[in-house]
PDB file of C-alpha atoms in Angstrom:
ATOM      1  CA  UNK A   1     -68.647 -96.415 -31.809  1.00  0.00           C
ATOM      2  CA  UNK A   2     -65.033 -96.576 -30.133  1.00  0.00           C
ATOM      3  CA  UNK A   3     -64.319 -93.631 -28.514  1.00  0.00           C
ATOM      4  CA  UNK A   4     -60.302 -92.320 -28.956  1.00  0.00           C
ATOM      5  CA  UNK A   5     -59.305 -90.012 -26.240  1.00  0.00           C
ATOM      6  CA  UNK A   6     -56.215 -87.804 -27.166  1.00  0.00           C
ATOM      7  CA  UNK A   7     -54.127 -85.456 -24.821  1.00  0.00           C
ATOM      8  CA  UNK A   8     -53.213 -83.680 -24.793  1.00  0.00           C
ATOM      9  CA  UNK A   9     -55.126 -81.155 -26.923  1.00  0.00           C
ATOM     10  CA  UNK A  10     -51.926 -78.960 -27.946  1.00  0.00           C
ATOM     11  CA  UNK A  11     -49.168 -78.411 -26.156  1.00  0.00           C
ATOM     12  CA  UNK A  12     -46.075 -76.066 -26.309  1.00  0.00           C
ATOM     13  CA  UNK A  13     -42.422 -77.401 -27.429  1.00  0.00           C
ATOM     14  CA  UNK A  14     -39.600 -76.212 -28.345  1.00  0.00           C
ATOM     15  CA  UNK A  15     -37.329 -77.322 -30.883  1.00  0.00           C
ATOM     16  CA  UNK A  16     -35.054 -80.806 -29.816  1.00  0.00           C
ATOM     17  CA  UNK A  17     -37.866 -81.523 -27.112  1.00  0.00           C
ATOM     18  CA  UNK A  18     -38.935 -84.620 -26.627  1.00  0.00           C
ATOM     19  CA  UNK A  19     -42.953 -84.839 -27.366  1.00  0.00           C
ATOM     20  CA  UNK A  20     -45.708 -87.611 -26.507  1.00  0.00           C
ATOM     21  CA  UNK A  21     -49.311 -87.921 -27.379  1.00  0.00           C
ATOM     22  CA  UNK A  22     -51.889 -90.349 -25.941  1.00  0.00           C
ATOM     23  CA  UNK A  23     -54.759 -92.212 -27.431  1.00  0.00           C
ATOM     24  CA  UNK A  24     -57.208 -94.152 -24.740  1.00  0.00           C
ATOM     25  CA  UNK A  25     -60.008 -96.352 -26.550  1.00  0.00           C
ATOM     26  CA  UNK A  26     -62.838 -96.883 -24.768  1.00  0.00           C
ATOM     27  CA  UNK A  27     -62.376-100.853 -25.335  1.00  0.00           C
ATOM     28  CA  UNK A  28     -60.091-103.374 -26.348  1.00  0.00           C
ATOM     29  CA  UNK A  29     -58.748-102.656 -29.879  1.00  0.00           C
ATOM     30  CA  UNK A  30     -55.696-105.029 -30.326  1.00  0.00           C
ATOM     31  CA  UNK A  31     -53.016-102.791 -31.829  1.00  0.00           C
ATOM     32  CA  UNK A  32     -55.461-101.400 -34.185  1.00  0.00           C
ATOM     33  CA  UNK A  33     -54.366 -97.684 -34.076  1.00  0.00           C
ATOM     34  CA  UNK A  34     -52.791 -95.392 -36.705  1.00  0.00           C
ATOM     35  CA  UNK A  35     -51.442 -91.504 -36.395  1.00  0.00           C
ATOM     36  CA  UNK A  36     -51.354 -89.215 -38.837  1.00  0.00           C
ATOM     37  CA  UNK A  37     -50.056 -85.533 -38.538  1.00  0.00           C
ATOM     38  CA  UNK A  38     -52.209 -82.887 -40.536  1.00  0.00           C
ATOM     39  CA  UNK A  39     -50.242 -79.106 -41.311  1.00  0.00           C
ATOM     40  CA  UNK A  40     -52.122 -76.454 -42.004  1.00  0.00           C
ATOM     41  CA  UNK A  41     -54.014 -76.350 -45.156  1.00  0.00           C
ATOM     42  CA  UNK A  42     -52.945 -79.538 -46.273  1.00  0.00           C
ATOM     43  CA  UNK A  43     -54.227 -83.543 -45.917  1.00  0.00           C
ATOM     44  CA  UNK A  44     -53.476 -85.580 -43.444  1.00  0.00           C
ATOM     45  CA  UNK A  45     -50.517 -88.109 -43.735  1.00  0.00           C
ATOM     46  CA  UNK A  46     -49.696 -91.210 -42.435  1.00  0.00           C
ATOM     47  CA  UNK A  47     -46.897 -91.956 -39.773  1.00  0.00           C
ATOM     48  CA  UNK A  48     -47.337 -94.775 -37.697  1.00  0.00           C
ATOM     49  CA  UNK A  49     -49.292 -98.034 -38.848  1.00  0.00           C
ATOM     50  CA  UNK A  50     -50.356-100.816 -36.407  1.00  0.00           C
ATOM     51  CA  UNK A  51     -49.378 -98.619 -33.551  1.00  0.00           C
ATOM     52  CA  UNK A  52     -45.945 -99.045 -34.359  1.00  0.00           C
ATOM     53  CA  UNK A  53     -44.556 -99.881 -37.740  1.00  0.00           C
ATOM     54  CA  UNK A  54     -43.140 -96.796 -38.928  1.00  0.00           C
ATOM     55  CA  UNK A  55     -44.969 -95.716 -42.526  1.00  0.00           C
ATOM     56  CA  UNK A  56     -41.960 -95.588 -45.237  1.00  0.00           C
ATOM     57  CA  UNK A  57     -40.373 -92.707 -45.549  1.00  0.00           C
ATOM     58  CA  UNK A  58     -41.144 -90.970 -42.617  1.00  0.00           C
ATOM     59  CA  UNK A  59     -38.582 -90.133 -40.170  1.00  0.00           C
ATOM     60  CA  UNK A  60     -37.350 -92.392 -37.322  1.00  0.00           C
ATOM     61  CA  UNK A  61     -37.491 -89.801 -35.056  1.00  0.00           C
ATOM     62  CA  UNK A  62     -41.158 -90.657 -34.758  1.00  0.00           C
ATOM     63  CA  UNK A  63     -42.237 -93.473 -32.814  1.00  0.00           C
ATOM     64  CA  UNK A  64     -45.621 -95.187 -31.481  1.00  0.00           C
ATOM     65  CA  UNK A  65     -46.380 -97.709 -28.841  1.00  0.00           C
ATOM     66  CA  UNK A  66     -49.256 -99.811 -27.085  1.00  0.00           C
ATOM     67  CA  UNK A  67     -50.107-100.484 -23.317  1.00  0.00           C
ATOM     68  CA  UNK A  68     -53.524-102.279 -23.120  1.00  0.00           C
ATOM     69  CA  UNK A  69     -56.007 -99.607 -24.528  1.00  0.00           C
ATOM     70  CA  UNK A  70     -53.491 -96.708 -24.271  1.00  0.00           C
ATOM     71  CA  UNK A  71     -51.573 -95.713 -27.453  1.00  0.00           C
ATOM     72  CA  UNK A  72     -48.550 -93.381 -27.422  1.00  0.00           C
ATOM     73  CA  UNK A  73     -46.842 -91.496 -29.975  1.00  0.00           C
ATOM     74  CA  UNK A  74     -43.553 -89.791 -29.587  1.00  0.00           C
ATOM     75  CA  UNK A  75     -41.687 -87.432 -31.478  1.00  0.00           C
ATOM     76  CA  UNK A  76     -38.061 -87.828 -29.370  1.00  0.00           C
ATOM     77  CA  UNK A  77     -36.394 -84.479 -30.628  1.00  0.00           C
ATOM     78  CA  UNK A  78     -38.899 -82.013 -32.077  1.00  0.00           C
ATOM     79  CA  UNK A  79     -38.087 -80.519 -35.505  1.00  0.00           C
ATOM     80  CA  UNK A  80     -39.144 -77.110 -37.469  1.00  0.00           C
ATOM     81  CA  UNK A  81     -41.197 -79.130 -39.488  1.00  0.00           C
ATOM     82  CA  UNK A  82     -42.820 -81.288 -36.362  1.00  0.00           C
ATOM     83  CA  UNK A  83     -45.404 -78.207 -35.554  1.00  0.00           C
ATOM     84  CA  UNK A  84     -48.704 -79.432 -36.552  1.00  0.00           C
ATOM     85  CA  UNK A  85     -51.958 -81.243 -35.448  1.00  0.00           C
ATOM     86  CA  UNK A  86     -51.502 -84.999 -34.927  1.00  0.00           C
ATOM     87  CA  UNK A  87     -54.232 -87.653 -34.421  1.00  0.00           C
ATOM     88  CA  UNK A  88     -54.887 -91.077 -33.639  1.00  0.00           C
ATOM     89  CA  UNK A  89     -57.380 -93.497 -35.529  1.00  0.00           C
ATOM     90  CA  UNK A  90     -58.520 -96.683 -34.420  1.00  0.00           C
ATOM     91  CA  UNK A  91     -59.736 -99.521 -37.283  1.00  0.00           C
ATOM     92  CA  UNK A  92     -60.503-102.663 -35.255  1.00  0.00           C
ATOM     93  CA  UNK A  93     -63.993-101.735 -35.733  1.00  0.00           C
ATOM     94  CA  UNK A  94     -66.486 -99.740 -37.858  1.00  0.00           C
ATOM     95  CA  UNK A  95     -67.063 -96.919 -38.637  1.00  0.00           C
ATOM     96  CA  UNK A  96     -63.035 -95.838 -38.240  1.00  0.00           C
ATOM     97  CA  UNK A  97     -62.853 -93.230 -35.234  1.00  0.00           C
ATOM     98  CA  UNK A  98     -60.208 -90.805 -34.844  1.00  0.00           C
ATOM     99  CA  UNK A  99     -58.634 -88.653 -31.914  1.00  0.00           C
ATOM    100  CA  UNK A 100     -59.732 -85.546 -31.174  1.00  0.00           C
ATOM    101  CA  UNK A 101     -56.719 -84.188 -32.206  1.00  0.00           C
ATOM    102  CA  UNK A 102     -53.330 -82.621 -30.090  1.00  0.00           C
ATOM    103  CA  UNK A 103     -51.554 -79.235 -31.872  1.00  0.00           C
ATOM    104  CA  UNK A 104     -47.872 -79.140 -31.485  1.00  0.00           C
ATOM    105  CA  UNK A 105     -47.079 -75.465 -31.696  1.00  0.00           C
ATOM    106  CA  UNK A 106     -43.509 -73.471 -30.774  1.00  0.00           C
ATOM    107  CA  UNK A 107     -43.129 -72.681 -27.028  1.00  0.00           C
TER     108      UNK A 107
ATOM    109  CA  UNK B   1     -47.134 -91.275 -57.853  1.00  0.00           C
ATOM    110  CA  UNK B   2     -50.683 -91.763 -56.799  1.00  0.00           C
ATOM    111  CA  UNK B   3     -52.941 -88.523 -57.086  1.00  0.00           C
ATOM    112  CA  UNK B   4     -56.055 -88.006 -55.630  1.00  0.00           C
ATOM    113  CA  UNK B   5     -58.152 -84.403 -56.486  1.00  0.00           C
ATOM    114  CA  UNK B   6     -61.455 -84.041 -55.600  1.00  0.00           C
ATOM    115  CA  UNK B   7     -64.045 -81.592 -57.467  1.00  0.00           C
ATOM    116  CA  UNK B   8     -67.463 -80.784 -56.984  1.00  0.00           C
ATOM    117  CA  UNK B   9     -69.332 -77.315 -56.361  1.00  0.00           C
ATOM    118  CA  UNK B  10     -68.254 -75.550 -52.850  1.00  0.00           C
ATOM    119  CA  UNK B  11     -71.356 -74.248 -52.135  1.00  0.00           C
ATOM    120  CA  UNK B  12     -74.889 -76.488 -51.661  1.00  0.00           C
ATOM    121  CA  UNK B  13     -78.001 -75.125 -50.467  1.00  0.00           C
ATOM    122  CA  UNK B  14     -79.797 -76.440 -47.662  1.00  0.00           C
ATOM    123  CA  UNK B  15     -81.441 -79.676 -48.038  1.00  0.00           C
ATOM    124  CA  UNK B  16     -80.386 -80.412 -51.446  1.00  0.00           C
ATOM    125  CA  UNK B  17     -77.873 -82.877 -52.353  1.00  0.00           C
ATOM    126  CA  UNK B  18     -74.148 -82.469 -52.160  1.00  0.00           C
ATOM    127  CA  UNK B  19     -72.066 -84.214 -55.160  1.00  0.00           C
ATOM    128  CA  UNK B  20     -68.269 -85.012 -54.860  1.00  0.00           C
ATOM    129  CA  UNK B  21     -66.081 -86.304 -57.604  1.00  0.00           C
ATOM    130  CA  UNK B  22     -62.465 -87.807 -56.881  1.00  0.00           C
ATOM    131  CA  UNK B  23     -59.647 -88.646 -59.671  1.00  0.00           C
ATOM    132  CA  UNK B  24     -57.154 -91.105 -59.219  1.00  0.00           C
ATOM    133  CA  UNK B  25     -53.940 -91.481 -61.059  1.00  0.00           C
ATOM    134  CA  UNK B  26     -50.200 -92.356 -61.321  1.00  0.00           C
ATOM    135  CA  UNK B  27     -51.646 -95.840 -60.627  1.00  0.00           C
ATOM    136  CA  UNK B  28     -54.639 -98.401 -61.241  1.00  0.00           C
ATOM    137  CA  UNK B  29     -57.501 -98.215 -59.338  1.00  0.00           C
ATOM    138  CA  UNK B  30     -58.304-101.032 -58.602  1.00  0.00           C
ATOM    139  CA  UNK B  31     -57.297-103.915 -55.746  1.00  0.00           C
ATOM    140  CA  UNK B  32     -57.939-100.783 -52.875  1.00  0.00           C
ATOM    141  CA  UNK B  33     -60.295 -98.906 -50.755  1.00  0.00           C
ATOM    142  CA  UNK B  34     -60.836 -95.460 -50.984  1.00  0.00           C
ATOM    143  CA  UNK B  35     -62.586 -93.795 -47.864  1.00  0.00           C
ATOM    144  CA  UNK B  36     -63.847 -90.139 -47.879  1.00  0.00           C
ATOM    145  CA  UNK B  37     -63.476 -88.172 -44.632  1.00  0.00           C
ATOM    146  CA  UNK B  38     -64.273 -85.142 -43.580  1.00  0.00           C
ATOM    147  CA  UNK B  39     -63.475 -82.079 -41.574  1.00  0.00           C
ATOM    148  CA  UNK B  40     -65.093 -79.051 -40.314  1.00  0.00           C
ATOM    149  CA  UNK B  41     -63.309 -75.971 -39.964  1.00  0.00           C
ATOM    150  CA  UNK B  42     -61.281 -76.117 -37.509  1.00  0.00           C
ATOM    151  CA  UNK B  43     -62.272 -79.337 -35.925  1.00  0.00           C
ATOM    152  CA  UNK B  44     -61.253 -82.956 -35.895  1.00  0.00           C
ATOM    153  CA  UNK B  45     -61.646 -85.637 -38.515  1.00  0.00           C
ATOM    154  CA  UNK B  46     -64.863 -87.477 -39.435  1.00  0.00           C
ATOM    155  CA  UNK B  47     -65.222 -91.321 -41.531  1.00  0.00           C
ATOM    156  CA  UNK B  48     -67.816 -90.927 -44.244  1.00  0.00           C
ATOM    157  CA  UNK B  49     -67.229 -94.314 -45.379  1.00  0.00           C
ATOM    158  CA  UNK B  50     -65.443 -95.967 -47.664  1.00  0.00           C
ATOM    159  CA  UNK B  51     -65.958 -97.647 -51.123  1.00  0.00           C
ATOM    160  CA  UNK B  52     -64.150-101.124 -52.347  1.00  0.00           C
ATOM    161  CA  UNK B  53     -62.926-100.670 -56.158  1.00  0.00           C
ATOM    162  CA  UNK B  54     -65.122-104.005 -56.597  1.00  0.00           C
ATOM    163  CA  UNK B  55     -68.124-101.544 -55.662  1.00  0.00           C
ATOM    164  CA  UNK B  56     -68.983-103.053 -51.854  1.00  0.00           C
ATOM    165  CA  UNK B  57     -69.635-100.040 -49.664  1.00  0.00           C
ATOM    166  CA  UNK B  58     -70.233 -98.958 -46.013  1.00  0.00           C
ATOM    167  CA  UNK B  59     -71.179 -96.000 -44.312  1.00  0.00           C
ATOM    168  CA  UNK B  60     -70.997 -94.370 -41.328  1.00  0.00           C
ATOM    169  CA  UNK B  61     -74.335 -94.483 -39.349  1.00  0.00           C
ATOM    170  CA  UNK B  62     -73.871 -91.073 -38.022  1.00  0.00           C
ATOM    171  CA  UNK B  63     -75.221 -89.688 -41.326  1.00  0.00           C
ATOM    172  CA  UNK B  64     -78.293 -92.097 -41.232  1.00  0.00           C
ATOM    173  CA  UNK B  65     -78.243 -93.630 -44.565  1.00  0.00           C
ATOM    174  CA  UNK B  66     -77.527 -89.775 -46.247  1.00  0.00           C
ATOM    175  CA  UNK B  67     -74.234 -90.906 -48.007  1.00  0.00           C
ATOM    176  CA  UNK B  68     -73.598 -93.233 -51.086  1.00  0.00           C
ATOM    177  CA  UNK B  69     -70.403 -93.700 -53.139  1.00  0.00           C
ATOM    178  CA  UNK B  70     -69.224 -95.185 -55.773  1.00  0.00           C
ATOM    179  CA  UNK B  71     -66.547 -95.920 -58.328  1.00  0.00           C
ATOM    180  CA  UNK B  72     -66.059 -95.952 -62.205  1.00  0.00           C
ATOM    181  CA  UNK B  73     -63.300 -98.050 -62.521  1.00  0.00           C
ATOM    182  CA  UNK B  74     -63.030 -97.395 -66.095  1.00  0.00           C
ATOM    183  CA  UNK B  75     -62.384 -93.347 -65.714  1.00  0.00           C
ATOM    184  CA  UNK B  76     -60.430 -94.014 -62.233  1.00  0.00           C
ATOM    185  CA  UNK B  77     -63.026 -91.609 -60.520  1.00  0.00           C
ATOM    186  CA  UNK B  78     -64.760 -91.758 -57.085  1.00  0.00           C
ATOM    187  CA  UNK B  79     -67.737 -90.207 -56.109  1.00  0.00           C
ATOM    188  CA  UNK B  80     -69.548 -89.011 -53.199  1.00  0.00           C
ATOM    189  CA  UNK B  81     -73.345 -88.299 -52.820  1.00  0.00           C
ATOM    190  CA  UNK B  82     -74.712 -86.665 -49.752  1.00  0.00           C
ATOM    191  CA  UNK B  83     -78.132 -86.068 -49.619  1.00  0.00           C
ATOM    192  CA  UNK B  84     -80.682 -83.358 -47.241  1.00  0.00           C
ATOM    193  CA  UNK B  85     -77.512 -81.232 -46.356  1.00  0.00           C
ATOM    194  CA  UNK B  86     -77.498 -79.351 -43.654  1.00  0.00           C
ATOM    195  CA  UNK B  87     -75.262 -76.559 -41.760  1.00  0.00           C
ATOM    196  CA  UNK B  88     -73.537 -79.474 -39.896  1.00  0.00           C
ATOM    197  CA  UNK B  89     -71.977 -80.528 -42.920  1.00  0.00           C
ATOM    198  CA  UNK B  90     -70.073 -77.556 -43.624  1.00  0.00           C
ATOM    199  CA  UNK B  91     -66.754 -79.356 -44.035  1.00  0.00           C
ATOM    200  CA  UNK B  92     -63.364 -79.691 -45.968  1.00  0.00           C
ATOM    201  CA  UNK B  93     -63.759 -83.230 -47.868  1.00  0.00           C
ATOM    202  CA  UNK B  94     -60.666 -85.395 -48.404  1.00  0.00           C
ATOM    203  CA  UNK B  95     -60.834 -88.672 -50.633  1.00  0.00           C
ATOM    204  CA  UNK B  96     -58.102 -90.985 -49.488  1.00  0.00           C
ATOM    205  CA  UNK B  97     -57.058 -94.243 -50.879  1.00  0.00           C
ATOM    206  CA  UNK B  98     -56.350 -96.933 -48.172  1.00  0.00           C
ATOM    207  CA  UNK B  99     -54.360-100.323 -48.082  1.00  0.00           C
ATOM    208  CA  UNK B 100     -55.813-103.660 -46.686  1.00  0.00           C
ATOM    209  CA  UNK B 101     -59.339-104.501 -45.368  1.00  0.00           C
ATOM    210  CA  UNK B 102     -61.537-101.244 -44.905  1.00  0.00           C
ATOM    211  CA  UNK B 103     -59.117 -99.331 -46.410  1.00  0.00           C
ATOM    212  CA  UNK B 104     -57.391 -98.777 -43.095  1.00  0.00           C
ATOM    213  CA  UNK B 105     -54.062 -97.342 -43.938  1.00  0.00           C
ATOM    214  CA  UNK B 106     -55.044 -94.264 -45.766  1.00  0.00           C
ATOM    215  CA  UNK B 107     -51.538 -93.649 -47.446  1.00  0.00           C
ATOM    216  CA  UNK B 108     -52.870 -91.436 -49.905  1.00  0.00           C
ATOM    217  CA  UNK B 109     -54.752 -88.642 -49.979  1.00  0.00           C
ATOM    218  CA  UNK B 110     -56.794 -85.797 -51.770  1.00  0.00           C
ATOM    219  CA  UNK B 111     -55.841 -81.883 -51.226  1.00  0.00           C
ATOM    220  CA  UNK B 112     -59.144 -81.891 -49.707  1.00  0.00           C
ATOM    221  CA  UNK B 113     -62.511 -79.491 -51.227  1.00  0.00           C
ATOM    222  CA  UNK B 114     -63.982 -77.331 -48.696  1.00  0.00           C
ATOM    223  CA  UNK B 115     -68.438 -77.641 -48.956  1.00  0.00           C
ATOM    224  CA  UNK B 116     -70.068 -75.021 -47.421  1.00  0.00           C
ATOM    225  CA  UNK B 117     -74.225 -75.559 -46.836  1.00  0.00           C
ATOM    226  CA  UNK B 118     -75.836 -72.024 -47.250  1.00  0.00           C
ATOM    227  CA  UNK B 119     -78.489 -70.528 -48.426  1.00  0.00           C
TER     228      UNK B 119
END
């Protein structure tokens, strides 16, 4: 299986901060990486498609990029509604792996 | 608007077989993937597989050949068999429905059913 290793595992923000999440595969993926943020109590929901393309709807505020095997996602000035548990997802191969996970909360 | 809700008792025993059911509506069926996942409290997110509305499947081999799904087309429901439960699959279970090949962009999902394996 590809391995998807997310930092970090939460981190502390405030409000207008500027926020950014890894992803390191353990191989060569292509751009083959989604994120999804998951609140509390709820499903998760798609962001970022194709490590990049921004899902419709969501905000523009949130942004995701590629270098090689490391995948970034930024959130470049935090919001109320930002705090919650994002995660990466690779699909270049079966079965579909995901991040471990990084939780936003308020500093 | 697509909804997904998934049903199913949210307590198995030990060993026995857990049974999931998934509704879709606001929109056909058919010409997607739908993928189950799953989550243990307080943890990350785990592939289960996913299920073409044509009926093709695949699995994840973690649960070594324990999972099978299918899909009435005709009732726009899902389901999800897992058999010889254990603890270890004490989880929340989302259906999602996913866009191109494997069902990769999971753009809709389920509120999720919490399963917990007890005796």
């Amino acid at each position: 299986d590809i391995q998807m290793t997310q930092s970090p595992s939460s981190l502390s923000a405030s409000v207008g901060d500027r926020v950014t999440i890894t992803c390191q595969a353990s191989q060569d993926i292509s751009n083959y990486v989604n994120w999804y943020q998951q609140k509390p109590g709820r499903a998760p929901k798609l962001l970022i498609y194709d490590a990049s393309n921004l899902e419709a709807g969501v905000p523009s505020r949130f942004s995701g990029s590629a270098s090689g095997t490391e995948f970034s996602f930024t959130i470049s000035s935090l919001q109320p509604e930002d705090f919650a548990t994002y995660y990466c997802q690779q699909f270049d191969v079966l079965p579909l792996t995901f991040g471990g996970g990084t939780k936003v909360d308020l500093k | 608007q697509v909804h997904l809700r998934e049903s199913g008792p949210g307590l198995v025993k030990p060993s026995e077989t857990l049974s999931l059911t998934c509704s879709v509506s606001g929109g056909s069926i058919t010409n997607y993937y739908y993928t189950w996942i799953r989550q243990p409290p307080g943890k990350g997110l785990e592939w289960i597989g996913y299920v073409h509305y044509s009926g093709s499947a695949s699995y994840n081999p973690s649960l070594n050949s324990r999972a099978t799904m299918s899909v009435d087309t005709s009732n726009s429901l899902l389901s999800l068999t897992l058999t010889s439960v254990t603890a270890a699959d004490t989880a929340i279970y989302f259906c999602a429905r996913g866009r191109a090949v494997w069902g990769t962009y999971l753009d809709y999902w389920g509120q999720g059913i919490l399963v917990t394996v007890s005796s």
